[in-house]
Coordinates of C-alpha atoms and ligand atoms in Angstrom, one line a residue:
Chain A
M1 CA 59.1 89.8 87.1
K2 CA 61.8 87.1 87.1
K3 CA 62.1 84.9 89.8
M4 CA 65.7 83.6 90.9
D5 CA 66.9 80.8 92.8
I6 CA 69.3 81.8 95.6
K7 CA 71.3 80.0 98.5
I8 CA 72.0 81.7 101.5
H9 CA 73.3 80.7 104.8
V10 CA 71.3 81.9 107.7
N11 CA 71.8 81.2 111.4
G12 CA 73.6 78.1 110.8
D13 CA 71.5 76.4 107.9
W14 CA 71.6 76.9 104.2
Y15 CA 68.5 78.0 102.5
E16 CA 67.4 77.4 99.0
L17 CA 65.0 80.1 98.1
A18 CA 63.3 81.1 94.8
V19 CA 63.1 85.0 95.3
N20 CA 61.9 88.0 93.0
S21 CA 64.3 90.5 91.8
G22 CA 62.7 92.9 93.8
D23 CA 62.6 91.3 97.3
R24 CA 64.6 93.1 100.0
L25 CA 66.6 91.0 102.2
V26 CA 64.6 92.2 105.1
D27 CA 61.2 90.9 103.5
V28 CA 62.7 87.3 102.8
L29 CA 63.9 87.0 106.4
R30 CA 60.8 88.0 107.9
D31 CA 58.4 86.9 105.5
Q32 CA 59.9 83.8 103.8
L33 CA 62.1 82.5 106.7
D34 CA 59.6 83.6 109.6
L35 CA 62.5 85.6 111.5
T36 CA 60.6 88.5 112.6
G37 CA 63.1 89.4 115.4
T38 CA 64.5 91.8 112.4
K39 CA 62.5 94.7 112.4
E40 CA 61.9 97.2 109.8
G41 CA 61.5 101.0 111.0
C42 CA 62.2 103.6 108.4
G43 CA 63.1 101.4 105.3
E44 CA 65.6 103.9 104.2
G45 CA 68.9 103.6 105.9
E46 CA 68.3 105.9 108.8
C47 CA 67.1 104.1 111.9
G48 CA 69.2 100.7 112.2
A49 CA 66.3 98.6 113.6
C50 CA 66.7 95.8 110.6
T51 CA 70.6 95.9 111.2
V52 CA 71.8 92.1 110.5
N53 CA 75.2 90.6 110.1
L54 CA 76.3 89.6 106.8
D55 CA 79.6 87.9 106.2
G56 CA 80.6 89.3 109.7
K57 CA 79.8 93.0 109.3
A58 CA 76.8 95.0 110.3
V59 CA 74.4 96.1 107.4
L60 CA 70.8 97.2 106.9
S61 CA 69.0 94.4 105.6
C62 CA 66.5 97.1 104.2
L63 CA 68.9 98.4 101.8
I64 CA 69.9 95.0 100.3
L65 CA 68.0 93.1 97.9
A66 CA 67.9 89.0 98.7
V67 CA 69.3 88.5 95.2
Q68 CA 72.3 90.0 96.0
V69 CA 73.3 88.2 98.8
D70 CA 73.2 84.8 97.2
G71 CA 76.0 82.4 98.8
C72 CA 76.6 84.9 101.7
T73 CA 76.3 84.1 105.5
I74 CA 73.8 86.1 107.4
L75 CA 73.2 86.1 111.2
T76 CA 70.0 87.5 112.7
I77 CA 69.3 88.1 116.4
E78 CA 67.4 84.5 116.6
G79 CA 70.7 82.9 115.5
L80 CA 72.9 84.6 118.4
Q81 CA 71.2 82.5 121.1
R82 CA 73.8 79.8 122.2
G83 CA 71.9 76.4 122.6
S84 CA 69.1 77.2 125.2
E85 CA 71.1 79.9 126.8
L86 CA 70.9 83.4 125.7
H87 CA 74.2 85.2 124.2
P88 CA 76.0 87.3 126.6
L89 CA 74.9 90.5 124.6
Q90 CA 71.2 89.5 125.1
K91 CA 71.8 88.6 128.9
A92 CA 73.5 92.1 129.3
F93 CA 70.7 94.0 127.7
T94 CA 68.1 92.3 130.1
S95 CA 70.3 92.8 133.3
E96 CA 71.3 96.1 132.6
S97 CA 67.6 97.3 131.6
A98 CA 69.0 98.4 128.2
I99 CA 65.4 97.4 126.7
Q100 CA 62.1 99.3 127.1
C101 CA 60.0 98.7 123.9
G102 CA 62.2 96.4 122.6
Y103 CA 62.1 97.4 118.8
C104 CA 65.2 99.0 118.3
T105 CA 66.9 96.1 120.4
P106 CA 67.8 93.4 117.6
G107 CA 69.3 95.9 115.7
M108 CA 71.2 97.4 118.5
I109 CA 72.6 93.9 119.5
M110 CA 73.3 92.8 116.0
S111 CA 75.3 96.2 115.3
A112 CA 77.0 95.5 118.6
N113 CA 77.9 91.8 117.8
A114 CA 79.6 92.8 114.5
L115 CA 81.7 95.6 116.7
I116 CA 82.9 93.2 119.2
Y117 CA 83.5 90.3 116.9
N118 CA 85.9 92.9 114.8
E119 CA 87.3 94.6 117.8
P120 CA 86.9 92.4 121.0
E121 CA 87.6 94.9 123.5
P122 CA 85.8 98.2 122.2
D123 CA 86.0 101.1 124.7
E124 CA 83.0 103.4 125.8
D125 CA 83.7 105.9 123.0
T126 CA 83.8 103.4 120.3
I127 CA 80.5 101.7 121.3
R128 CA 78.7 105.1 121.6
K129 CA 79.8 105.7 118.1
N130 CA 78.7 102.4 117.1
L131 CA 75.1 102.5 118.8
S132 CA 74.6 105.7 117.0
N133 CA 73.9 103.6 114.1
N134 CA 70.6 102.7 115.9
L135 CA 67.7 105.1 116.7
C136 CA 66.2 104.3 119.9
R137 CA 63.1 106.4 121.0
C138 CA 62.5 105.2 124.6
T139 CA 65.3 103.8 126.5
G140 CA 68.2 106.1 125.4
Y141 CA 71.7 105.0 124.9
D142 CA 73.6 105.1 128.5
R143 CA 72.2 101.7 129.6
P144 CA 72.8 99.9 125.8
V145 CA 76.3 101.2 126.1
K146 CA 76.9 99.8 129.7
A147 CA 75.1 96.4 128.3
V148 CA 77.6 96.3 125.5
L149 CA 80.6 97.2 127.4
K150 CA 79.5 94.2 129.9
A151 CA 79.0 91.8 127.2
A152 CA 82.4 92.4 125.5
K153 CA 84.1 91.8 128.8
D154 CA 82.0 88.6 129.6
M155 CA 82.6 87.4 126.0
K156 CA 86.3 87.5 126.1
G157 CA 86.6 87.5 122.4
D158 CA 84.2 84.4 122.1
T159 CA 82.3 85.8 119.4
N160 CA 80.0 84.3 116.6
V161 CA 78.6 86.1 113.6
Chain B
M1 CA 81.5 75.8 102.1
K2 CA 79.6 76.5 105.5
K3 CA 78.2 74.1 107.3
G4 CA 74.3 73.5 107.9
K5 CA 71.5 71.7 107.1
L6 CA 69.6 72.6 103.7
R7 CA 66.1 73.8 103.9
V8 CA 63.8 75.1 101.5
N9 CA 61.2 77.6 102.3
E10 CA 58.3 78.6 99.9
R11 CA 57.4 82.1 99.5
R12 CA 54.3 83.0 101.6
K13 CA 51.3 83.6 99.3
T14 CA 50.7 87.1 100.9
M15 CA 54.2 88.2 100.7
S16 CA 54.2 91.3 98.4
V17 CA 57.2 92.4 96.3
Y18 CA 58.7 95.5 97.6
F19 CA 60.5 96.9 94.3
Q20 CA 59.0 96.3 90.8
I21 CA 62.2 95.3 88.8
E22 CA 61.7 93.0 85.6
E23 CA 65.3 91.5 86.2
Y24 CA 68.4 91.3 88.2
H25 CA 71.7 90.7 86.4
R26 CA 74.9 89.5 87.8
P27 CA 77.4 89.6 85.1
R28 CA 80.2 87.3 85.2
D29 CA 82.7 89.9 83.8
L30 CA 83.2 93.5 82.9
A31 CA 82.4 92.7 79.3
Q32 CA 79.1 91.1 80.0
A33 CA 78.0 94.0 82.3
V34 CA 78.6 96.5 79.6
D35 CA 76.8 93.9 77.0
I36 CA 73.7 94.0 79.3
L37 CA 73.8 97.8 79.8
S38 CA 74.2 98.7 76.0
G39 CA 71.3 96.1 75.3
F40 CA 68.7 97.5 77.6
G41 CA 69.6 101.0 77.3
N42 CA 67.8 103.4 79.6
R43 CA 65.9 100.8 81.1
A44 CA 69.1 99.5 82.9
R45 CA 71.1 100.8 85.8
V46 CA 74.2 99.5 87.8
I47 CA 73.7 98.4 91.1
A48 CA 77.1 98.6 93.4
G49 CA 76.2 98.8 97.2
G50 CA 72.6 100.1 96.5
T51 CA 72.7 102.9 99.5
D52 CA 71.6 105.6 97.0
I53 CA 69.2 103.7 94.6
L54 CA 67.4 101.6 96.9
P55 CA 66.2 103.7 99.6
R56 CA 62.7 105.7 98.8
R57 CA 63.2 109.3 98.3
A58 CA 59.9 111.4 99.6
G59 CA 58.0 108.2 99.4
V60 CA 58.9 107.2 96.0
K61 CA 60.8 104.0 95.3
K62 CA 63.4 105.3 92.8
I63 CA 64.0 102.0 91.3
D64 CA 60.4 101.0 90.3
N65 CA 60.9 102.8 86.8
I66 CA 64.3 100.8 86.1
N67 CA 63.7 97.4 84.6
H68 CA 67.0 95.7 84.7
L69 CA 69.7 96.1 87.6
V70 CA 73.2 95.1 86.5
D71 CA 74.9 94.0 90.0
I72 CA 79.0 95.1 89.7
S73 CA 79.7 93.9 93.0
R74 CA 81.2 90.8 92.3
L75 CA 83.6 91.9 89.4
G76 CA 86.8 92.0 91.4
L77 CA 86.3 96.2 91.5
D78 CA 87.4 96.3 95.6
Y79 CA 90.7 97.0 95.7
L80 CA 93.3 99.4 96.9
K81 CA 97.0 99.5 95.9
R82 CA 99.9 102.1 95.4
E83 CA 101.9 101.5 92.1
G84 CA 104.4 103.3 90.3
D85 CA 103.3 106.9 90.8
H86 CA 99.6 106.4 91.4
I87 CA 97.2 105.2 93.9
F88 CA 94.8 102.8 92.3
M89 CA 91.2 102.5 93.8
G90 CA 88.7 100.0 92.8
A91 CA 85.3 101.7 92.1
G92 CA 83.7 99.1 94.1
T93 CA 85.7 99.7 97.3
T94 CA 83.7 100.4 100.2
I95 CA 83.7 103.6 102.1
N96 CA 84.8 101.6 105.3
T97 CA 87.6 100.2 103.5
I98 CA 89.1 103.5 102.4
G99 CA 88.4 104.7 105.9
A100 CA 90.6 101.9 107.5
S101 CA 93.5 102.1 104.8
P102 CA 96.6 103.1 105.8
L103 CA 97.5 104.5 102.6
F104 CA 95.3 107.6 103.4
L105 CA 96.6 108.2 107.1
S106 CA 99.4 110.4 105.9
G107 CA 99.3 114.1 105.4
P108 CA 99.0 114.3 101.4
Y109 CA 95.7 112.0 101.6
G110 CA 94.2 112.6 104.7
A111 CA 91.5 114.2 103.4
L112 CA 90.3 110.9 102.1
S113 CA 90.1 109.2 105.5
D114 CA 88.5 112.2 107.0
A115 CA 85.5 112.1 104.4
A116 CA 85.3 108.1 104.5
G117 CA 84.9 108.7 108.2
A118 CA 82.2 111.7 107.8
H119 CA 80.0 109.6 105.4
S120 CA 76.8 108.1 107.0
T121 CA 77.0 105.2 109.4
S122 CA 79.6 102.2 109.7
T123 CA 76.6 100.1 108.7
I124 CA 75.9 102.0 105.5
R125 CA 79.6 102.4 104.6
N126 CA 80.2 98.7 104.9
R127 CA 78.0 98.6 101.6
A128 CA 78.3 101.9 100.0
T129 CA 81.3 102.2 97.6
V130 CA 83.1 105.1 96.3
G131 CA 82.1 104.5 92.6
G132 CA 78.4 104.7 93.7
N133 CA 79.3 108.1 95.6
L134 CA 80.7 109.6 92.6
C135 CA 78.1 108.0 90.1
N136 CA 75.2 109.2 92.1
A137 CA 76.6 112.7 91.6
S138 CA 74.9 114.4 94.6
P139 CA 76.0 118.0 95.2
C140 CA 77.1 116.9 98.7
A141 CA 78.8 113.6 98.0
D142 CA 81.8 113.2 100.7
L143 CA 84.1 111.5 98.7
A144 CA 84.0 113.6 95.6
L145 CA 85.6 116.7 97.5
P146 CA 89.2 114.9 98.6
L147 CA 89.1 113.3 94.9
L148 CA 88.8 116.6 93.4
V149 CA 91.6 118.3 95.2
L150 CA 93.7 115.3 94.5
D151 CA 93.2 115.6 91.0
A152 CA 91.8 112.0 90.5
I153 CA 91.3 110.4 87.1
L154 CA 88.6 108.4 86.5
V155 CA 88.6 105.2 84.4
A156 CA 85.2 104.3 82.6
A157 CA 84.8 101.2 80.9
G158 CA 82.3 101.1 77.8
P159 CA 81.6 99.2 74.6
E160 CA 84.6 100.9 72.8
G161 CA 86.7 99.9 75.5
K162 CA 88.2 102.2 78.5
R163 CA 88.4 106.1 78.6
H164 CA 89.9 108.3 81.3
I165 CA 87.8 111.2 82.7
P166 CA 89.4 114.0 84.9
I167 CA 87.2 114.3 87.8
E168 CA 86.8 117.8 87.2
N169 CA 85.0 116.9 83.8
F170 CA 82.8 114.1 85.5
F171 CA 80.1 116.0 87.2
K172 CA 77.5 117.4 84.9
G173 CA 74.6 118.3 87.0
V174 CA 72.5 116.8 89.9
N175 CA 72.6 113.1 89.7
Y176 CA 74.3 113.7 86.2
T177 CA 77.7 112.6 85.0
A178 CA 79.8 112.3 81.9
L179 CA 79.3 108.5 81.9
N180 CA 77.1 107.1 79.2
N181 CA 74.5 104.7 80.1
E182 CA 76.5 101.5 78.8
E183 CA 79.4 102.8 80.8
V184 CA 80.7 101.4 83.9
L185 CA 83.1 103.3 86.2
V186 CA 86.0 100.8 87.2
E187 CA 88.9 102.4 88.7
I188 CA 89.9 105.9 90.2
R189 CA 93.2 106.8 90.3
I190 CA 95.1 109.2 92.3
P191 CA 98.7 110.6 91.3
L192 CA 100.7 110.7 93.9
C193 CA 101.7 113.9 95.7
S194 CA 105.2 115.3 96.9
E195 CA 105.5 114.4 100.8
K196 CA 105.0 118.3 101.1
T197 CA 101.4 118.1 100.5
G198 CA 98.8 118.1 103.4
S199 CA 95.0 117.7 102.6
S200 CA 92.0 117.6 104.9
F201 CA 88.0 117.4 104.7
L202 CA 85.5 119.2 106.8
K203 CA 81.8 118.5 107.0
L204 CA 79.2 120.6 108.8
R205 CA 75.9 118.7 109.3
R206 CA 72.6 120.1 111.2
H207 CA 73.8 118.0 114.3
Q208 CA 77.2 116.9 114.3
T209 CA 76.8 113.6 115.6
A210 CA 74.0 112.4 113.5
I211 CA 73.7 110.6 110.2
D212 CA 73.3 113.3 107.8
M213 CA 74.3 114.6 104.4
A214 CA 76.1 118.0 104.6
V215 CA 75.0 121.4 105.2
V216 CA 78.3 122.0 103.6
N217 CA 81.4 120.2 103.0
V218 CA 84.8 121.2 101.9
A219 CA 88.3 119.6 101.0
T220 CA 91.7 121.5 100.7
S221 CA 95.2 120.7 100.0
L222 CA 98.3 122.8 100.4
N223 CA 101.8 121.8 98.9
C224 CA 104.4 124.1 100.7
R225 CA 107.9 124.5 101.1
E226 CA 109.1 126.6 104.2
N227 CA 105.7 128.2 104.4
R228 CA 105.5 129.0 100.8
C229 CA 102.6 127.6 99.1
E230 CA 103.4 125.9 95.7
A231 CA 99.9 124.9 95.1
A232 CA 96.4 124.8 96.6
G233 CA 93.5 122.8 96.0
I234 CA 90.0 124.0 97.6
A235 CA 86.6 121.8 96.6
L236 CA 83.3 122.8 97.7
G237 CA 80.3 120.7 98.1
S238 CA 76.6 121.2 98.6
V239 CA 76.9 124.8 97.5
A240 CA 76.1 124.5 93.8
P241 CA 74.6 121.8 91.4
V242 CA 78.1 119.9 91.6
P243 CA 81.0 119.5 93.9
F244 CA 83.7 122.1 92.1
R245 CA 87.0 123.6 92.7
A246 CA 87.2 127.0 93.9
K247 CA 89.9 128.4 91.3
K248 CA 89.9 131.8 92.1
A249 CA 90.6 131.4 96.1
E250 CA 93.3 128.7 94.8
S251 CA 95.3 131.0 92.6
M252 CA 95.4 133.4 95.4
L253 CA 97.2 130.9 97.6
A254 CA 99.7 129.6 95.0
G255 CA 102.9 131.2 95.3
A256 CA 102.1 133.2 98.4
K257 CA 103.8 133.0 101.8
L258 CA 101.2 131.4 104.0
S259 CA 100.0 133.5 106.7
K260 CA 96.5 133.9 108.9
G261 CA 95.9 136.7 106.5
I262 CA 96.0 135.3 103.3
I263 CA 94.2 131.9 104.3
E264 CA 91.4 134.1 105.7
K265 CA 91.1 136.2 102.3
A266 CA 91.4 132.9 100.3
A267 CA 88.5 131.4 102.5
V268 CA 86.3 134.2 101.7
A269 CA 87.1 134.1 98.2
A270 CA 86.2 130.6 97.9
A271 CA 82.8 131.6 99.7
G272 CA 82.3 134.1 96.9
E273 CA 82.7 131.5 94.4
A274 CA 79.8 129.0 95.8
R275 CA 76.4 129.6 94.6
P276 CA 74.2 127.8 97.3
I277 CA 70.4 127.5 97.6
D278 CA 67.8 127.3 100.5
D279 CA 66.7 124.1 101.4
V280 CA 65.6 121.9 104.3
R281 CA 69.5 121.7 105.5
S282 CA 70.0 125.2 105.7
T283 CA 69.5 128.6 104.3
S284 CA 72.0 129.9 101.4
A285 CA 73.0 132.9 103.4
Y286 CA 74.5 130.4 106.1
R287 CA 75.9 128.2 104.0
K288 CA 78.1 130.9 102.4
K289 CA 79.2 132.0 105.7
M290 CA 79.8 128.4 106.7
I291 CA 82.0 127.9 103.6
A292 CA 84.6 130.4 104.6
V293 CA 84.5 129.0 108.3
L294 CA 85.2 125.6 106.8
V295 CA 87.5 126.3 104.2
R296 CA 89.8 128.4 106.5
R297 CA 89.8 125.8 109.0
S298 CA 90.5 123.1 106.6
L299 CA 93.6 125.2 105.1
E300 CA 95.0 125.4 108.5
S301 CA 94.5 121.7 109.1
S302 CA 96.0 120.9 105.5
M303 CA 99.2 123.2 106.3
R304 CA 99.9 121.4 109.6
R305 CA 99.6 118.0 107.7
C306 CA 102.3 119.2 105.2
G307 CA 105.3 117.1 105.3
Q308 CA 103.7 114.4 107.9
Ligands
FAD1 C1 71.0 107.0 105.3 C2 71.9 107.5 104.6 C3 73.1 108.1 104.7 C4 74.0 108.6 103.9 N1 74.9 109.2 104.1 C5 75.9 109.8 103.3 C6 76.7 110.9 103.6 O1 76.9 111.4 104.8 N2 77.5 111.3 102.8 C7 77.5 111.0 101.3 O2 78.1 111.2 100.6 N3 76.5 110.1 100.9 C8 75.5 109.5 101.9 N4 74.6 108.5 101.4 C9 74.3 108.2 100.0 C10 75.2 106.9 99.8 O3 75.3 106.1 101.0 C11 76.5 107.1 99.2 O4 76.3 107.9 97.7 C12 77.4 105.9 98.6 O5 78.4 106.1 98.5 C13 76.7 105.4 97.5 O6 77.3 104.2 96.9 P1 76.5 102.9 96.5 O7 77.7 101.7 96.1 O8 75.5 102.3 97.5 O9 75.7 103.4 95.2 P2 74.3 102.6 94.5 O10 73.0 103.2 95.4 O11 74.8 101.1 94.1 O12 74.7 103.4 93.1 C14 74.3 104.8 93.0 C15 74.2 105.1 91.7 O13 75.6 105.0 91.1 C16 75.5 104.5 89.9 N5 76.8 103.4 89.9 C17 77.2 102.8 91.4 N6 78.5 102.2 90.8 C18 78.9 102.6 89.5 C19 79.9 102.1 88.8 N7 81.0 101.8 89.3 N8 79.7 102.6 87.3 C20 78.5 103.1 86.9 N9 77.8 103.5 87.7 C21 77.6 103.2 89.2 C22 74.2 103.5 89.9 O14 73.7 103.1 88.7 C23 73.3 104.5 90.8 O15 72.9 105.4 90.2 C24 73.8 107.9 102.4 C25 72.7 107.0 102.1 C26 71.9 106.7 103.0 C27 70.6 105.8 103.0
FES2 S1 64.5 100.0 108.6 FE1 66.4 99.7 107.8 S2 67.5 101.3 108.6 FE2 65.5 101.7 109.5
FES3 S1 64.0 100.6 123.4 FE1 62.0 101.5 122.5 S2 63.2 102.1 120.5 FE2 64.7 101.5 121.9

């Protein structure tokens, strides 16, 4: 199997990596870069646990090969935090008790982050539709929806992807 | 170039490789893509968004037996433009780009934005392409139906140059198209319709708000002048090995004065042309019933969109 050298911009830094053609982005993030905040649930595109932001858009890292994103910019849950302070979305998810086991949370937050980046003042309906990208088996959706509404208000268009 | 420190991370010894692919190719242009495909024969496959070939199906990794992947996502095939008497759509255009385009908001092309909105989730639609949707040739491919009623022409590039394939001759069987292995679908051309045309797409899922392929999906188009139908298109999905046009039902509408009764009759006739199967999503009998309902509703909606 042929190795390839790729360069990707992850959470503010460039990484030069030797990857195999058959490596998925989710595996490279978790196992090569130690960014284990991104979760794998189904591995088939159904659950959204592996959602990251790729060039400003929410995508599923289980359905992307690492070689496909050579030269691209990726943001994971670890890159959201601003200095020592949590990101408004992270704060809102905790203050609104929108997290139970937390397995779906990084995916939900990254999905919401791309939404707010592309649409700074989403209404409740838009947020609900957006969060339907992510399966949550314990908290449900009401609290996450409230958390995203609150975060969008707190952010006032100050977004990062 | 984005700012940031440069880091090098070694691969962890215990990290296993997910897919057994020999080599990933990123051709610099279309000619090179065709060359690579020709060189490796059926051991090579095009990858666009990857949302069909990367997910496992029933535990099986589909691409493990493909040795060479040819990435066409950086060949400039992502475009939408209206020029002369066609709309030109690059095969690499993502479903979200189609869904957001003002080109498809108006009456004649409304079915395309309906279908783009009903396809999967926004996270998948950010990667999934229209070309991949057609070339995967699933019986329930959502974008196939509006493109069928819009009489799209598909442009394929191969070693001998380009050729045009009317979409009606494109689908040959489940996951099987008119393309040869060394060909790349490059463009979809939609002939401009008269402003008196309306089209719409409807999709029934097991759960209407969940991500799911269709139980049945349909697209229709109507060209009418003062309630008289000049031409009609009805395309059915998920009820035969390939998405197809229900010609008998269409011919009942062409030339007729549009009424509730004739629309109902055509919808029932369309259901008669369907050959559905029982599977995990539905039974054949239910699919037949639902085809009649969806075709009726879609025709009514296309009629409202005429002249919009
Ligand atoms: C969770 C999930 C939900 C989904 N929901 C839907 C849905 O609701 N409706 C629906 O229709 N589909 C759905 N799909 C299927 C898939 O997302 C679509 O068919 C998508 O449009 C495929 O595009 P792609 O670019 O990702 O294709 P790829 O996976 O890159 O390619 C698909 C096939 O087409 C070939 N190919 C791609 N582009 C070309 C080209 N230009 N020339 C020649 N061959 C080419 C590839 O070799 C491959 O065989 C879903 C998939 C997942 C994982
Ligand atoms: S792990 Fe990627 S969608 Fe479930
Ligand atoms: S909090 Fe457990 S899955 Fe969502």
